[in-house]
Coordinates of C-alpha atoms in Angstrom, one line a residue:
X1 CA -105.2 63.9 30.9
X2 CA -102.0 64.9 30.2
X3 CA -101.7 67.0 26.4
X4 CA -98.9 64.4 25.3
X5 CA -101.8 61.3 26.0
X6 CA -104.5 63.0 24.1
X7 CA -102.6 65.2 21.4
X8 CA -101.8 61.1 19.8
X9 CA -105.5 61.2 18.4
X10 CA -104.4 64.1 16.2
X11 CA -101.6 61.4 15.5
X12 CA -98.1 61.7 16.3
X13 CA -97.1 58.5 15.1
X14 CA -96.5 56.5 11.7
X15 CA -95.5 52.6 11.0
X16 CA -94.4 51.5 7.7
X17 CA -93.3 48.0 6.8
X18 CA -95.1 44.8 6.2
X19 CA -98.7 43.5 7.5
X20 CA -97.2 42.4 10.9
X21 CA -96.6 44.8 13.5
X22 CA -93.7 42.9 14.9
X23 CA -92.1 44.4 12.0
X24 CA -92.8 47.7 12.2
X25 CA -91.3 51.0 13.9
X26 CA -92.5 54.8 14.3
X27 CA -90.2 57.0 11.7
X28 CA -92.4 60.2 11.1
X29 CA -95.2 62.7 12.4
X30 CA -99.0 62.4 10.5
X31 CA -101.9 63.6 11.0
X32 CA -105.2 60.8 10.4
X33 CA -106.7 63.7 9.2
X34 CA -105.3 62.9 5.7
X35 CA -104.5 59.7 6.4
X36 CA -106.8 56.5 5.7
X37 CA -106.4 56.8 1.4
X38 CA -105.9 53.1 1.0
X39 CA -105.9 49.6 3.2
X40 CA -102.1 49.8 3.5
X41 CA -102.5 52.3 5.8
X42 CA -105.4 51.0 7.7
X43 CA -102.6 47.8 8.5
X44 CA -100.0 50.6 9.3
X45 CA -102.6 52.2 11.8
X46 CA -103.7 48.9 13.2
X47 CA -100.1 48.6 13.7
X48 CA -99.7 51.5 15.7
X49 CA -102.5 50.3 18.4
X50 CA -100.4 46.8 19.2
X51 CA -96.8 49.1 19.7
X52 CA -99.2 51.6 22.3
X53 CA -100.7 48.3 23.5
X54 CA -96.7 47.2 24.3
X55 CA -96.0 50.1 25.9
X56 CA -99.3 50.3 28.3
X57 CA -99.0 46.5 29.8
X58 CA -95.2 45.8 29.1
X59 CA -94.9 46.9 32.9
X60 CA -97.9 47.7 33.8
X61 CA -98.9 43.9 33.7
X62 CA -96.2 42.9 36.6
X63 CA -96.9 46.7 38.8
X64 CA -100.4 46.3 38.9
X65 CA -100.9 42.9 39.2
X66 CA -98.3 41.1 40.8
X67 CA -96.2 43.8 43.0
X68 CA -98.5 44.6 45.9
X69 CA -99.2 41.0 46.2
X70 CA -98.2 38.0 48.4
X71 CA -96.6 36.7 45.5
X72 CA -93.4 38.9 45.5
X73 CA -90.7 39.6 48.5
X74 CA -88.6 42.6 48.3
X75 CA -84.5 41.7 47.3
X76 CA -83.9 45.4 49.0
X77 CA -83.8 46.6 45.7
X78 CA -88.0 46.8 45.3
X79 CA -89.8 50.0 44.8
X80 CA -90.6 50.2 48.1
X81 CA -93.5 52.4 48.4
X82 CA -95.2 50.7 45.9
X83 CA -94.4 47.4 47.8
X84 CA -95.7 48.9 51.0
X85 CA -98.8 49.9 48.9
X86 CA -98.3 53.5 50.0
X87 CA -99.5 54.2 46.4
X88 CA -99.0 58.4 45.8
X89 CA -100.9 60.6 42.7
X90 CA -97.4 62.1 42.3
X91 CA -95.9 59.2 40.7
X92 CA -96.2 58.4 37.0
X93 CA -96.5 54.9 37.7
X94 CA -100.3 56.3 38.7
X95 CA -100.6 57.6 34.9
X96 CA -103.2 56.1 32.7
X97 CA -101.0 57.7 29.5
X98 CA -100.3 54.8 28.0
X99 CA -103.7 53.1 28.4
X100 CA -105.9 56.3 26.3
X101 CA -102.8 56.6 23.9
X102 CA -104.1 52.7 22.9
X103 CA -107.2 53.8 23.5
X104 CA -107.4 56.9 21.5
X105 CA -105.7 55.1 18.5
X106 CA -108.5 52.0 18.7
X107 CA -110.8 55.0 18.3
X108 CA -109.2 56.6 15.2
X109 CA -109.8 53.0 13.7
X110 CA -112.8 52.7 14.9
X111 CA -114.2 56.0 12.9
X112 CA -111.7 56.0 9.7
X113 CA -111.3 52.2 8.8
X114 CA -114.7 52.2 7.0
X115 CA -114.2 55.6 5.1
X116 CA -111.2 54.1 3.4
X117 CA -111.6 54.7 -0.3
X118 CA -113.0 51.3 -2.1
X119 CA -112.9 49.4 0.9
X120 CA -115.1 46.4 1.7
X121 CA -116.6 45.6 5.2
X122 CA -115.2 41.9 4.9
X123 CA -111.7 44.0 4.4
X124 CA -112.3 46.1 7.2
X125 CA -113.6 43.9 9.6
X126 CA -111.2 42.3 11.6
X127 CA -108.7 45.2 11.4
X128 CA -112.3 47.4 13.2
X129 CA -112.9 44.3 15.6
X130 CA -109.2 44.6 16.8
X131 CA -110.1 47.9 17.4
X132 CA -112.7 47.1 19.6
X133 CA -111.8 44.5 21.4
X134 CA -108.4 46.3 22.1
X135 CA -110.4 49.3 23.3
X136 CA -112.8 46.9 25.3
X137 CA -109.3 45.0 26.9
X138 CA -107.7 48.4 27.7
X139 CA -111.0 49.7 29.9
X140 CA -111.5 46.6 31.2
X141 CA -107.6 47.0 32.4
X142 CA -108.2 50.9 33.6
X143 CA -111.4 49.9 35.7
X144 CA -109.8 46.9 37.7
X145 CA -106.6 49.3 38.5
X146 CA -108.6 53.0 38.8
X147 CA -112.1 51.7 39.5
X148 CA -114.3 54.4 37.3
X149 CA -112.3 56.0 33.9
X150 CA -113.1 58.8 31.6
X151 CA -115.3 56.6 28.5
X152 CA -113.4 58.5 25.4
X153 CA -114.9 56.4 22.4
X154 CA -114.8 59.1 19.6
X155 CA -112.1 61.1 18.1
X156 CA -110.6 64.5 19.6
X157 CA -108.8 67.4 18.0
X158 CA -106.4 68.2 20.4
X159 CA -107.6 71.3 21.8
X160 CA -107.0 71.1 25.0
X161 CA -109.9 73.9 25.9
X162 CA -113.0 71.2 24.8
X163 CA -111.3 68.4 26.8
X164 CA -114.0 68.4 29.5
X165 CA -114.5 64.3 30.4
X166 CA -115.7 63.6 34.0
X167 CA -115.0 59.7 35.4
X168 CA -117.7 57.4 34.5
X169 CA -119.1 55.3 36.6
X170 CA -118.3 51.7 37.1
X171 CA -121.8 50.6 36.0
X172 CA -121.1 53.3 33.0
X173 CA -117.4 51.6 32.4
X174 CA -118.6 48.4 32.7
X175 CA -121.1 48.8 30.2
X176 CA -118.5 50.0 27.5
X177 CA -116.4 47.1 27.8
X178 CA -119.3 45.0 27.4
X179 CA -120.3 47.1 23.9
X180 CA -117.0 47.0 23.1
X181 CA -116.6 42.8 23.1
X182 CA -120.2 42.3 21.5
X183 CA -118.9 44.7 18.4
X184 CA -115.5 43.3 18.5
X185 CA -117.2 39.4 18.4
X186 CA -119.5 40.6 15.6
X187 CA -116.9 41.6 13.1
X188 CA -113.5 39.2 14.1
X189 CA -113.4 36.1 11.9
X190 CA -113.0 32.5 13.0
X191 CA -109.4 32.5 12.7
X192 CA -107.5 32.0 16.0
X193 CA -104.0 31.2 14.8
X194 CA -102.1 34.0 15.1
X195 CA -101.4 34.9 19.1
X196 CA -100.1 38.1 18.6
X197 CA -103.6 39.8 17.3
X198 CA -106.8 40.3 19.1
X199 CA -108.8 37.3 17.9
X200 CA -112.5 35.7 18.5
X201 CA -110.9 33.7 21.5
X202 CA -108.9 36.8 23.1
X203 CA -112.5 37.9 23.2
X204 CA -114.0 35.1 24.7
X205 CA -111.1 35.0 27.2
X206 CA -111.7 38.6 27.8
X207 CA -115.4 37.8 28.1
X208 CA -115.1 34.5 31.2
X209 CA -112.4 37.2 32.8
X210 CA -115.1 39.9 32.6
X211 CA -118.1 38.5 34.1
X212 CA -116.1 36.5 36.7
X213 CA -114.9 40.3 38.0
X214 CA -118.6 41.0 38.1
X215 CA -119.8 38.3 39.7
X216 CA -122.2 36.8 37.0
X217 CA -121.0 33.2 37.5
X218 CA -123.0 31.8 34.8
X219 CA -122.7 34.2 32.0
X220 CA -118.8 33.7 32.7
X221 CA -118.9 29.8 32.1
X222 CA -121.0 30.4 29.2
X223 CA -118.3 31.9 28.0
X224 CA -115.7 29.5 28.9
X225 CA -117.7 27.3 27.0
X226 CA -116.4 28.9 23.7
X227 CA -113.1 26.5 25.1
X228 CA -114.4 23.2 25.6
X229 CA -113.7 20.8 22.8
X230 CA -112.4 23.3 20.7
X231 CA -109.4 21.7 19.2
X232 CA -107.7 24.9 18.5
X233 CA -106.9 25.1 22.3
X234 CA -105.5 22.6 24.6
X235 CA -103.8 22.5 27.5
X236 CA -100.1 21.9 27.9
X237 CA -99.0 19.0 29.2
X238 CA -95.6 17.5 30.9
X239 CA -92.9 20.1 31.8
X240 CA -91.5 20.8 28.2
X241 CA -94.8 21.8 26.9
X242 CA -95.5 23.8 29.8
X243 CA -92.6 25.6 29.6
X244 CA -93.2 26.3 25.9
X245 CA -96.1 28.7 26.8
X246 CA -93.5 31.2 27.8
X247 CA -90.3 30.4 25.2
X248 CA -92.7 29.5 22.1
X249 CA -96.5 30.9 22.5
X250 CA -96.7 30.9 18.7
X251 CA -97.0 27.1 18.8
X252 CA -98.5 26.4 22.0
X253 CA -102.1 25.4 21.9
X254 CA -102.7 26.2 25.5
X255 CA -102.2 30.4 24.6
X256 CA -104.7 32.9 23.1
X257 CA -103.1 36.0 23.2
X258 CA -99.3 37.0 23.8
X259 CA -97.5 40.3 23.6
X260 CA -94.4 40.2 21.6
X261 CA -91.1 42.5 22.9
X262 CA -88.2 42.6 20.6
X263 CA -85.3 45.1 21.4
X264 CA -84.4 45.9 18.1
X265 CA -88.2 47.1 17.8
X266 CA -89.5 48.3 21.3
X267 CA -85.9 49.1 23.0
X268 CA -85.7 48.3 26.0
X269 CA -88.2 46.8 28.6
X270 CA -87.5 47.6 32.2
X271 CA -90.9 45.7 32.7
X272 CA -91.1 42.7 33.3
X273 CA -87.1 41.4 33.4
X274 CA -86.4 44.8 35.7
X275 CA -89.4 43.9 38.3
X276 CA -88.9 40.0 38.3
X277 CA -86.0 38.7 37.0
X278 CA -82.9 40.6 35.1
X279 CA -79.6 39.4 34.6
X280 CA -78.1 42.5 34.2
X281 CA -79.6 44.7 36.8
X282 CA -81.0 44.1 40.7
X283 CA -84.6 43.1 39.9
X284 CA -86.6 44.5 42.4
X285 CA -88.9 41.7 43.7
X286 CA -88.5 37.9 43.8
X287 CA -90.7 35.1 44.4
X288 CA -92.5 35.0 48.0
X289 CA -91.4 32.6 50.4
X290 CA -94.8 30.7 51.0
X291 CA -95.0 30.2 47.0
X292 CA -90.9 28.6 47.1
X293 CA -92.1 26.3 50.5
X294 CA -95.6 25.3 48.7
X295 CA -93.1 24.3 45.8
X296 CA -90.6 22.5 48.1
X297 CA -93.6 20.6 49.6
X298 CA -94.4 19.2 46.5
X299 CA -91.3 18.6 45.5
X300 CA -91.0 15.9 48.1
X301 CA -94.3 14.7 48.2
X302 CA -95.3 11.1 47.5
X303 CA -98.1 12.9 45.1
X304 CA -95.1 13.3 42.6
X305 CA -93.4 17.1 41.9
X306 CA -94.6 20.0 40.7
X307 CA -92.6 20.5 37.6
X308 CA -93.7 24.0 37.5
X309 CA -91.0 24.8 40.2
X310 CA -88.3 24.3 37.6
X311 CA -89.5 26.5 35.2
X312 CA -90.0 29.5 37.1
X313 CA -86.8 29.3 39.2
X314 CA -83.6 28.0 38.1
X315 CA -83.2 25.0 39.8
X316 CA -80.0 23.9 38.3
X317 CA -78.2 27.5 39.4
X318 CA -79.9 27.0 43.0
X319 CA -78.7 23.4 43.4
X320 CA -74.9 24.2 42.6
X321 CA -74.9 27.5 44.7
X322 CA -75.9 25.5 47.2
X323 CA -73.0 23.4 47.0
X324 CA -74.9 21.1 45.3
X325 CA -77.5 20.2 48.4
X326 CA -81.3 19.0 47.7
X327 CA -83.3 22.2 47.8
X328 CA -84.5 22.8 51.2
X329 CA -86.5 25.9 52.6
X330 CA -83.6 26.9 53.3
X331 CA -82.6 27.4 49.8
X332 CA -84.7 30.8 50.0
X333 CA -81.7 32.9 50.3
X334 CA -79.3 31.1 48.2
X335 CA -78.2 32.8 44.7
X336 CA -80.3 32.0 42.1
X337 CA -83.7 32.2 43.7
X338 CA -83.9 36.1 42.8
X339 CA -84.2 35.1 39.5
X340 CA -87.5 34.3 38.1
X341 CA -86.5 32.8 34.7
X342 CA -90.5 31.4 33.1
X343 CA -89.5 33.1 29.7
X344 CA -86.0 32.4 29.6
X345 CA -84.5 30.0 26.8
X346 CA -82.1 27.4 27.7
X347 CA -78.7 29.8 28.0
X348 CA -76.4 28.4 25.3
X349 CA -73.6 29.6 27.0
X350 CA -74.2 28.3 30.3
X351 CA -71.0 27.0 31.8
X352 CA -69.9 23.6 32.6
X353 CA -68.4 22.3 36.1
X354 CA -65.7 19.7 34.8
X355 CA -64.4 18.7 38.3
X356 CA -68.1 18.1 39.3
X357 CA -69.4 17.3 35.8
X358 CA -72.8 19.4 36.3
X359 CA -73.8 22.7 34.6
X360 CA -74.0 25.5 36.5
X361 CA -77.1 27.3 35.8
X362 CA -79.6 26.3 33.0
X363 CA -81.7 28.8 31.8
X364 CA -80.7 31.9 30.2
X365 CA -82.0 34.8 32.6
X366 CA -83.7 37.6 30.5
X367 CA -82.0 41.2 30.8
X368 CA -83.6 44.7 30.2
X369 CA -81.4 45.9 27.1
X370 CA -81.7 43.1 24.3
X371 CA -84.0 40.7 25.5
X372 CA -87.0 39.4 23.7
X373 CA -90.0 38.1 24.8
X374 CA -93.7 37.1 24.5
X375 CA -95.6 38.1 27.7
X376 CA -99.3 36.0 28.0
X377 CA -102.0 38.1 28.3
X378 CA -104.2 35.3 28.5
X379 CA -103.8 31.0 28.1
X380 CA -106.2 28.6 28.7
X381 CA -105.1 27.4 31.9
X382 CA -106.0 30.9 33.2
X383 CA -109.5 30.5 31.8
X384 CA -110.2 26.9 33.0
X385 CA -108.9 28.4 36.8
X386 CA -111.7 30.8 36.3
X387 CA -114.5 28.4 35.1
X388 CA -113.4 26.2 38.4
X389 CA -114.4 29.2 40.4
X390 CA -117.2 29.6 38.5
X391 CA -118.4 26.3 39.2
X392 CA -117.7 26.1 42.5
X393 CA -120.0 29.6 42.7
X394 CA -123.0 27.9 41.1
X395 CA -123.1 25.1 43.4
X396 CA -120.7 22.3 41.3
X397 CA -117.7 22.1 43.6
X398 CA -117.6 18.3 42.8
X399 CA -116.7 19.4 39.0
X400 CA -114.7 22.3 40.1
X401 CA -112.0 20.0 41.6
X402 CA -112.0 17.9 39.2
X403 CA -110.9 21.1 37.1
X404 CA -108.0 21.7 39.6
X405 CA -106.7 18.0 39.6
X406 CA -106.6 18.1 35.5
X407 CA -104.9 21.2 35.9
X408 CA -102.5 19.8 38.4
X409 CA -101.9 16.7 37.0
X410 CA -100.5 18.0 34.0
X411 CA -97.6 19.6 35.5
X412 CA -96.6 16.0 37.4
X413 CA -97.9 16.6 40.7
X414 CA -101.2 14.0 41.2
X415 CA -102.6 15.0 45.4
X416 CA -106.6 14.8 44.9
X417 CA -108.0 18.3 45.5
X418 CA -111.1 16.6 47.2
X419 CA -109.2 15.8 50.4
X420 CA -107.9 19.3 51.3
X421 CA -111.4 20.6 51.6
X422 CA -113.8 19.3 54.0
X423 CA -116.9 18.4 51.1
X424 CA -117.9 19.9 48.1
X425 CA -120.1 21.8 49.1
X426 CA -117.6 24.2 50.8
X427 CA -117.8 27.3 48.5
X428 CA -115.0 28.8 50.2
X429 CA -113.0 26.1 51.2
X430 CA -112.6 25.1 47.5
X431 CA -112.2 28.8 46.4
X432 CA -109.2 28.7 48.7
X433 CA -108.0 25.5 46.8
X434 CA -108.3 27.2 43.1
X435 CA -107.0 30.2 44.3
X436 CA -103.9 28.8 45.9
X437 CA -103.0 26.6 42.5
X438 CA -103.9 29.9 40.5
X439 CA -101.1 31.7 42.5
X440 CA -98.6 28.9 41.4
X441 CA -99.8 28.8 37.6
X442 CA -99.8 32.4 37.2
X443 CA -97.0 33.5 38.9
X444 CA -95.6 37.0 37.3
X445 CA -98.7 36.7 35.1
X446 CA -100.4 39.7 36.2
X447 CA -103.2 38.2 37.9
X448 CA -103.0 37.8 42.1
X449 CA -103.7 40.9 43.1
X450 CA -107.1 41.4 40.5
X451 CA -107.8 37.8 42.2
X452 CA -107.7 38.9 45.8
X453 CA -109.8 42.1 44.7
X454 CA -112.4 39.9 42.5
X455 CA -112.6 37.1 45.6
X456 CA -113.3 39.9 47.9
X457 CA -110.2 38.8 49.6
X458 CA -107.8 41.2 49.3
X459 CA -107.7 43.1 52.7
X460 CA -108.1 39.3 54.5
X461 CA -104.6 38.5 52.6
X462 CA -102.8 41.5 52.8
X463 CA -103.5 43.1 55.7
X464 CA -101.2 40.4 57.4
X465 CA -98.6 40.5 54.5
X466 CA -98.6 44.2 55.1
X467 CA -98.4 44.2 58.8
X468 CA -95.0 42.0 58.3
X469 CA -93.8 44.0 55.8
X470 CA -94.1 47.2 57.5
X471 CA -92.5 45.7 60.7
X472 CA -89.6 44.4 58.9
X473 CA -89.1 48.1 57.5
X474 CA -89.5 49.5 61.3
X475 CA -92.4 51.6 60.2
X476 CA -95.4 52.1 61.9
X477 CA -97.9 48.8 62.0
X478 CA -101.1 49.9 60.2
X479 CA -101.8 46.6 58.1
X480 CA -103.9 47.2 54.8
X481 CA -105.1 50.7 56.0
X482 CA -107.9 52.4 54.1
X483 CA -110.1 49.8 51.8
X484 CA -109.7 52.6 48.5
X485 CA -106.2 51.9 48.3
X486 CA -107.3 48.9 46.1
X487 CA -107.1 51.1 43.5
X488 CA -104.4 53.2 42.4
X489 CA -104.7 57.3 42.8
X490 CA -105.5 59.1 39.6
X491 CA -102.0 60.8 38.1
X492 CA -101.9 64.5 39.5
X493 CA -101.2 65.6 35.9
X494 CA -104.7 64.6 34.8
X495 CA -106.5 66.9 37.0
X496 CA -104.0 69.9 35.7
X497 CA -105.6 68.4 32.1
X498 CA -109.1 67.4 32.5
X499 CA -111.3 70.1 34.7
X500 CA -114.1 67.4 34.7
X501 CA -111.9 65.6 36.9
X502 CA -111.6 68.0 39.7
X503 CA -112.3 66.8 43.0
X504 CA -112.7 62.8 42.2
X505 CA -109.7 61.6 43.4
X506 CA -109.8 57.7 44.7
X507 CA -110.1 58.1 48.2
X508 CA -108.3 58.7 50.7
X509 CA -105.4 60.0 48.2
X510 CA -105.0 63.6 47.6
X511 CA -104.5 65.0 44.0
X512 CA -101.1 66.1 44.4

C-alpha cells in the first residue's frame, strides 16, 4: 500500500467540534499515540472514520457499481476506458487508499477506545461497534470490487520496512466481515434513529446484503427478518415520499444508512454529481436507453405510471425542450435527459414560461462545487429486493412476487409480476423479474453491477452491452473478454509498498 494510506494509523488527522461529525473538519497533525485521554476525543476519532468513510464511497459508490453497467450510456464525455471496462493497475481509480485509510482509523478505535481513562464499556460501546461494523462495511466493499484484500485489523507504526501483508483469501476475507458484524451487533444499542451513523439496522442491512453475495439464501432472509414489522422502518409510499429518500433521508422511514456531503465541510464532490448528473460540468454518463424505454412503457401503460421516472429525470425540463411533446423514445436525446436529478431539491429559481404559462425545468440539478447531499448506502427497498431473491432461491416464488408487486405498487405502477413469468416455480424467470425492477429502484445507487456479479449474470449481460459499445467506438469486437475483469486490478503503487503483494495481481492485468 501506498505510505500516505498506511502512515494515517500513526494519525495524520484531527476533528474538533461537537458530537456530530457533520460538524466537524481536519485542522492539525496528532499522533493516537498520545491521544485517547478523555471520551471527547474518542467522539473526535469516531469522527474522523465517517470523513475517510466520505471520501472512500463518495465516488467510489457510482465507479464501481453503476459505471461498467447497462445502466449508464456514455454523453461522449464518459471515462471511456473505464466504460469500456478496459480497467488498467495504472490508474488511481484502481487504489484501495481510501478504503484502509477508514479501515486503519476503525482499527485505532477498535484498540484505544477502551483504554480511555475512566471510561465505561456502556460509554464505549457504540462508538467501538461503529468501528466494527464500519471496518466490516469497508471489506465487505474491497472484496466485491478486488476479490481477496490484505485483512489489516490491528494497529501499525508506520514503518514501512514491517509492512509485509499478503491478500487474504476470499474464504479468509469473508470470514472477517462476518467477525466484524457479530462484534459490531454485540456492542451497538437499539437505537436506529440517526441515519448518518452505523447502527443495529445498517448491520442487519449489511448482514441480508452479505449472505445474499454468498449464496446462503436462508441465513440472508433471516436477516431480513430484523425488518419485518419493525415500525422503525417502512417503505415509502406515493411519489413525494419516494422522492424524500433522496432530498430528506433524516426523516424517511424507508432509509437505514446515508452519507452526508456538505461543501462547506467535504469541498467538493466530483462523485456522484460529476459521474451522473452536474449542472455545472459535462457529467460523464447518463441513464441507459433500455431503463428511459422500460420507463416510457409504463408511463403509458393501462397498469398506471411509474412515478419513479419523474424523480430520476427531469421530466418537466424534457417536456418543454421538447417543445412541449409527450415524452416518446424519442425523447432520448432531447436536453434534459443527461441529467439524472434523484437528489435534487425543487430549484427555487427555476424559470417561468409566461407565453406558455409552464416552468421550464423543475428540479434543481446538483453541481460539483457547493452541492450538498445525502447519498443511501442502504434503504429498505434495497433489502426487501434482496429478500424477494432470496425467496424465490428457496423455493417461494409465489411470495417473492408478491414482494415485487408491493414494491411496485407503491410508486403508482399496479401490472401483476405473476404474468410476466411463466409460474412460480421459475427460479430464473422471476430472478429476471426482481432484477429488472431492482435496476429501476436503484438506479445510481451503487448496486447493478455487484447484482450481475452476485446473480452470476454478469458476462450474460454485458458481453452484449460491451460488444455494442466497442462497435460504436470502432474498436475491435471482443465482448466481455477475460471473466477476471469482474474485478478491478490492484493499484501499481501497492505492489511498490507491500512485497507480500508481489506477483498477485487479478488476472489477466499486469502490475504496472
Amino acid at each position: 500500500m501506498k505510505k500516505n494510506i498506511l502512515l494515517i494509523v500513526t494519525g495524520i488527522f484531527l476533528l474538533t467540534g461537537c458530537e456530530s461529525f457533520l460538524d466537524k473538519t481536519p485542522v492539525s497533525d496528532l499522533a493516537p499515540g498520545n491521544y485517547f485521554k478523555d471520551k471527547a476525543e474518542m467522539k473526535n476519532w469516531n469522527a474522523g472514520i465517517y470523513s475517510s468513510f466520505q471520501s472512500a464511497l463518495s465516488r467510489g459508490q457510482v465507479i464501481w457499481g453503476e459505471v461498467r453497467s447497462d445502466n449508464v450510456h456514455t454523453t461522449t464525455y464518459a471515462t471511456a476506458w473505464i466504460y469500456m471496462n478496459a480497467l488498467m493497475a495504472s490508474k488511481d481509480e484502481a487504489s484501495w487508499e481510501d478504503l484502509y485509510q477508514c479501515i486503519s482509523r476503525c482499527n485505532i478505535g477498535i484498540e484505544k477506545y477502551p483504554t480511555i481513562p475512566n471510561i465505561l464499556e456502556s460509554e464505549y460501546a457504540p462508538y467501538i461497534g461503529q468501528c466494527y461494523g464500519m471496518r466490516a462495511y469497508m471489506y465487505f466493499w474491497g472484496t466485491r470490487v478486488w476479490g481477496k484484500m490484505p485483512l489489516i485489523t490491528e494497529t501499525w507504526d508506520g514503518d514501512l520496512k514491517t509492512l509485509n501483508v499478503p491478500r487474504a483469501s476470499l474464504e479468509e476475507v469473508k470470514g472477517q466481515i462476518l467477525n466484524d458484524i457479530e462484534m459490531a451487533l454485540t456492542f451497538l444499542g437499539t437505537d436506529v434513529s440517526d441515519k448518518y451513523y452505523i447502527n443495529r439496522a445498517t448491520m442487519y442491512a449489511l448482514l441480508t446484503d452479505f449472505y445474499m453475495w454468498y449464496h446462503e439464501y436462508d441465513k440472508a432472509l433471516e436477516s431480513s427478518d430484523y425488518f419485518i414489522n419493525n415500525n422503525s422502518f417502512v417503505l415509502a409510499q406515493g411519489e413525494t415520499e419516494w422522492k424524500d429518500i433522496f432530498t430528506n433521508p433524516a426523516n424517511s422511514k424507508e432509509v437505514i444508512f446515508t452519507m452526508h456531503w456538505n461543501f462547506a465541510k467535504n469541498k467538493a464532490n466530483s462523485g456522484w454529481p460529476g459521474q451522473l448528473g452536474a449542472s455545472n460540468t459535462n457529467n460523464g454518463f447518463q441513464i441507459s436507453q433500455a431503463i428511459f424505454e422500460e420507463f416510457i412503457d409504463r408511463l403509458r401503460s393501462d397498469d398506471g405510471a411509474d412515478s419513479r421516472l419523474w424523480n430520476t429525470l427531469d421530466t418537466v425540463k424534457l417536456y418543454y425542450n421538447n417543445s412541449r411533446l409527450p415524452l416518446t423514445y424519442a425523447t432520448y436525446s432531447a436536453s434534459g435527459i443527461q441529467k439524472c436529478i434523484k437528489y435534487s431539491d425543487v430549484d427555487p429559481d427555476r424559470e417561468y414560461d409566461n407565453v406558455n404559462e409552464v416552468y421550464k425545468s423543475h428540479y434543481r440539478v446538483l453541481n460539483t462545487t457547493d452541492s450538498e447531499q445525502q447519498l443511501v448506502m442502504y434503504r429498505l427497498g434495497n433489502i426487501m429486493f434482496l429478500r424477494a431473491e432470496a425467496l424465490n432461491q428457496l423455493g417461494r416464488g409465489d411470495e417473492a412476487l408478491d414482494l415485487v408487486n408491493r414494491m411496485r405498487q407503491r410508486v403508482g405502477y399496479l401490472k401483476d409480476a405473476k404474468d410476466e413469468v411463466d409460474g412460480v416455480n421459475d427460479k430464473y424467470g422471476i430472478e429476471s423479474v426482481i432484477l429488472g425492477e431492482r435496476q429501476l429502484e436503484l438506479y445510481g445507487e451503487g448496486c447493478r453491477w455487484f447484482d450481475l456479479m452476485r446473480t452470476g449474470r454478469l458476462v450474460e449481460v454485458m458481453d452484449k452491452v460491451y460488444s455494442a459499445r466497442q462497435e460504436a467506438a470502432g474498436v475491435t469486437i471482443t465482448g466481455f473478454g477475460h471473466e477476471g475483469t469482474k474485478y478491478w486490478p490492484v493499484y501499481y503503487r501497492e505492489f511498490e509498498s507491500d512485497g507480500a503483494l508481489a506477483g498477485d495481481q487479478n488476472p489477466p492485468y499486469a502490475e504496472r
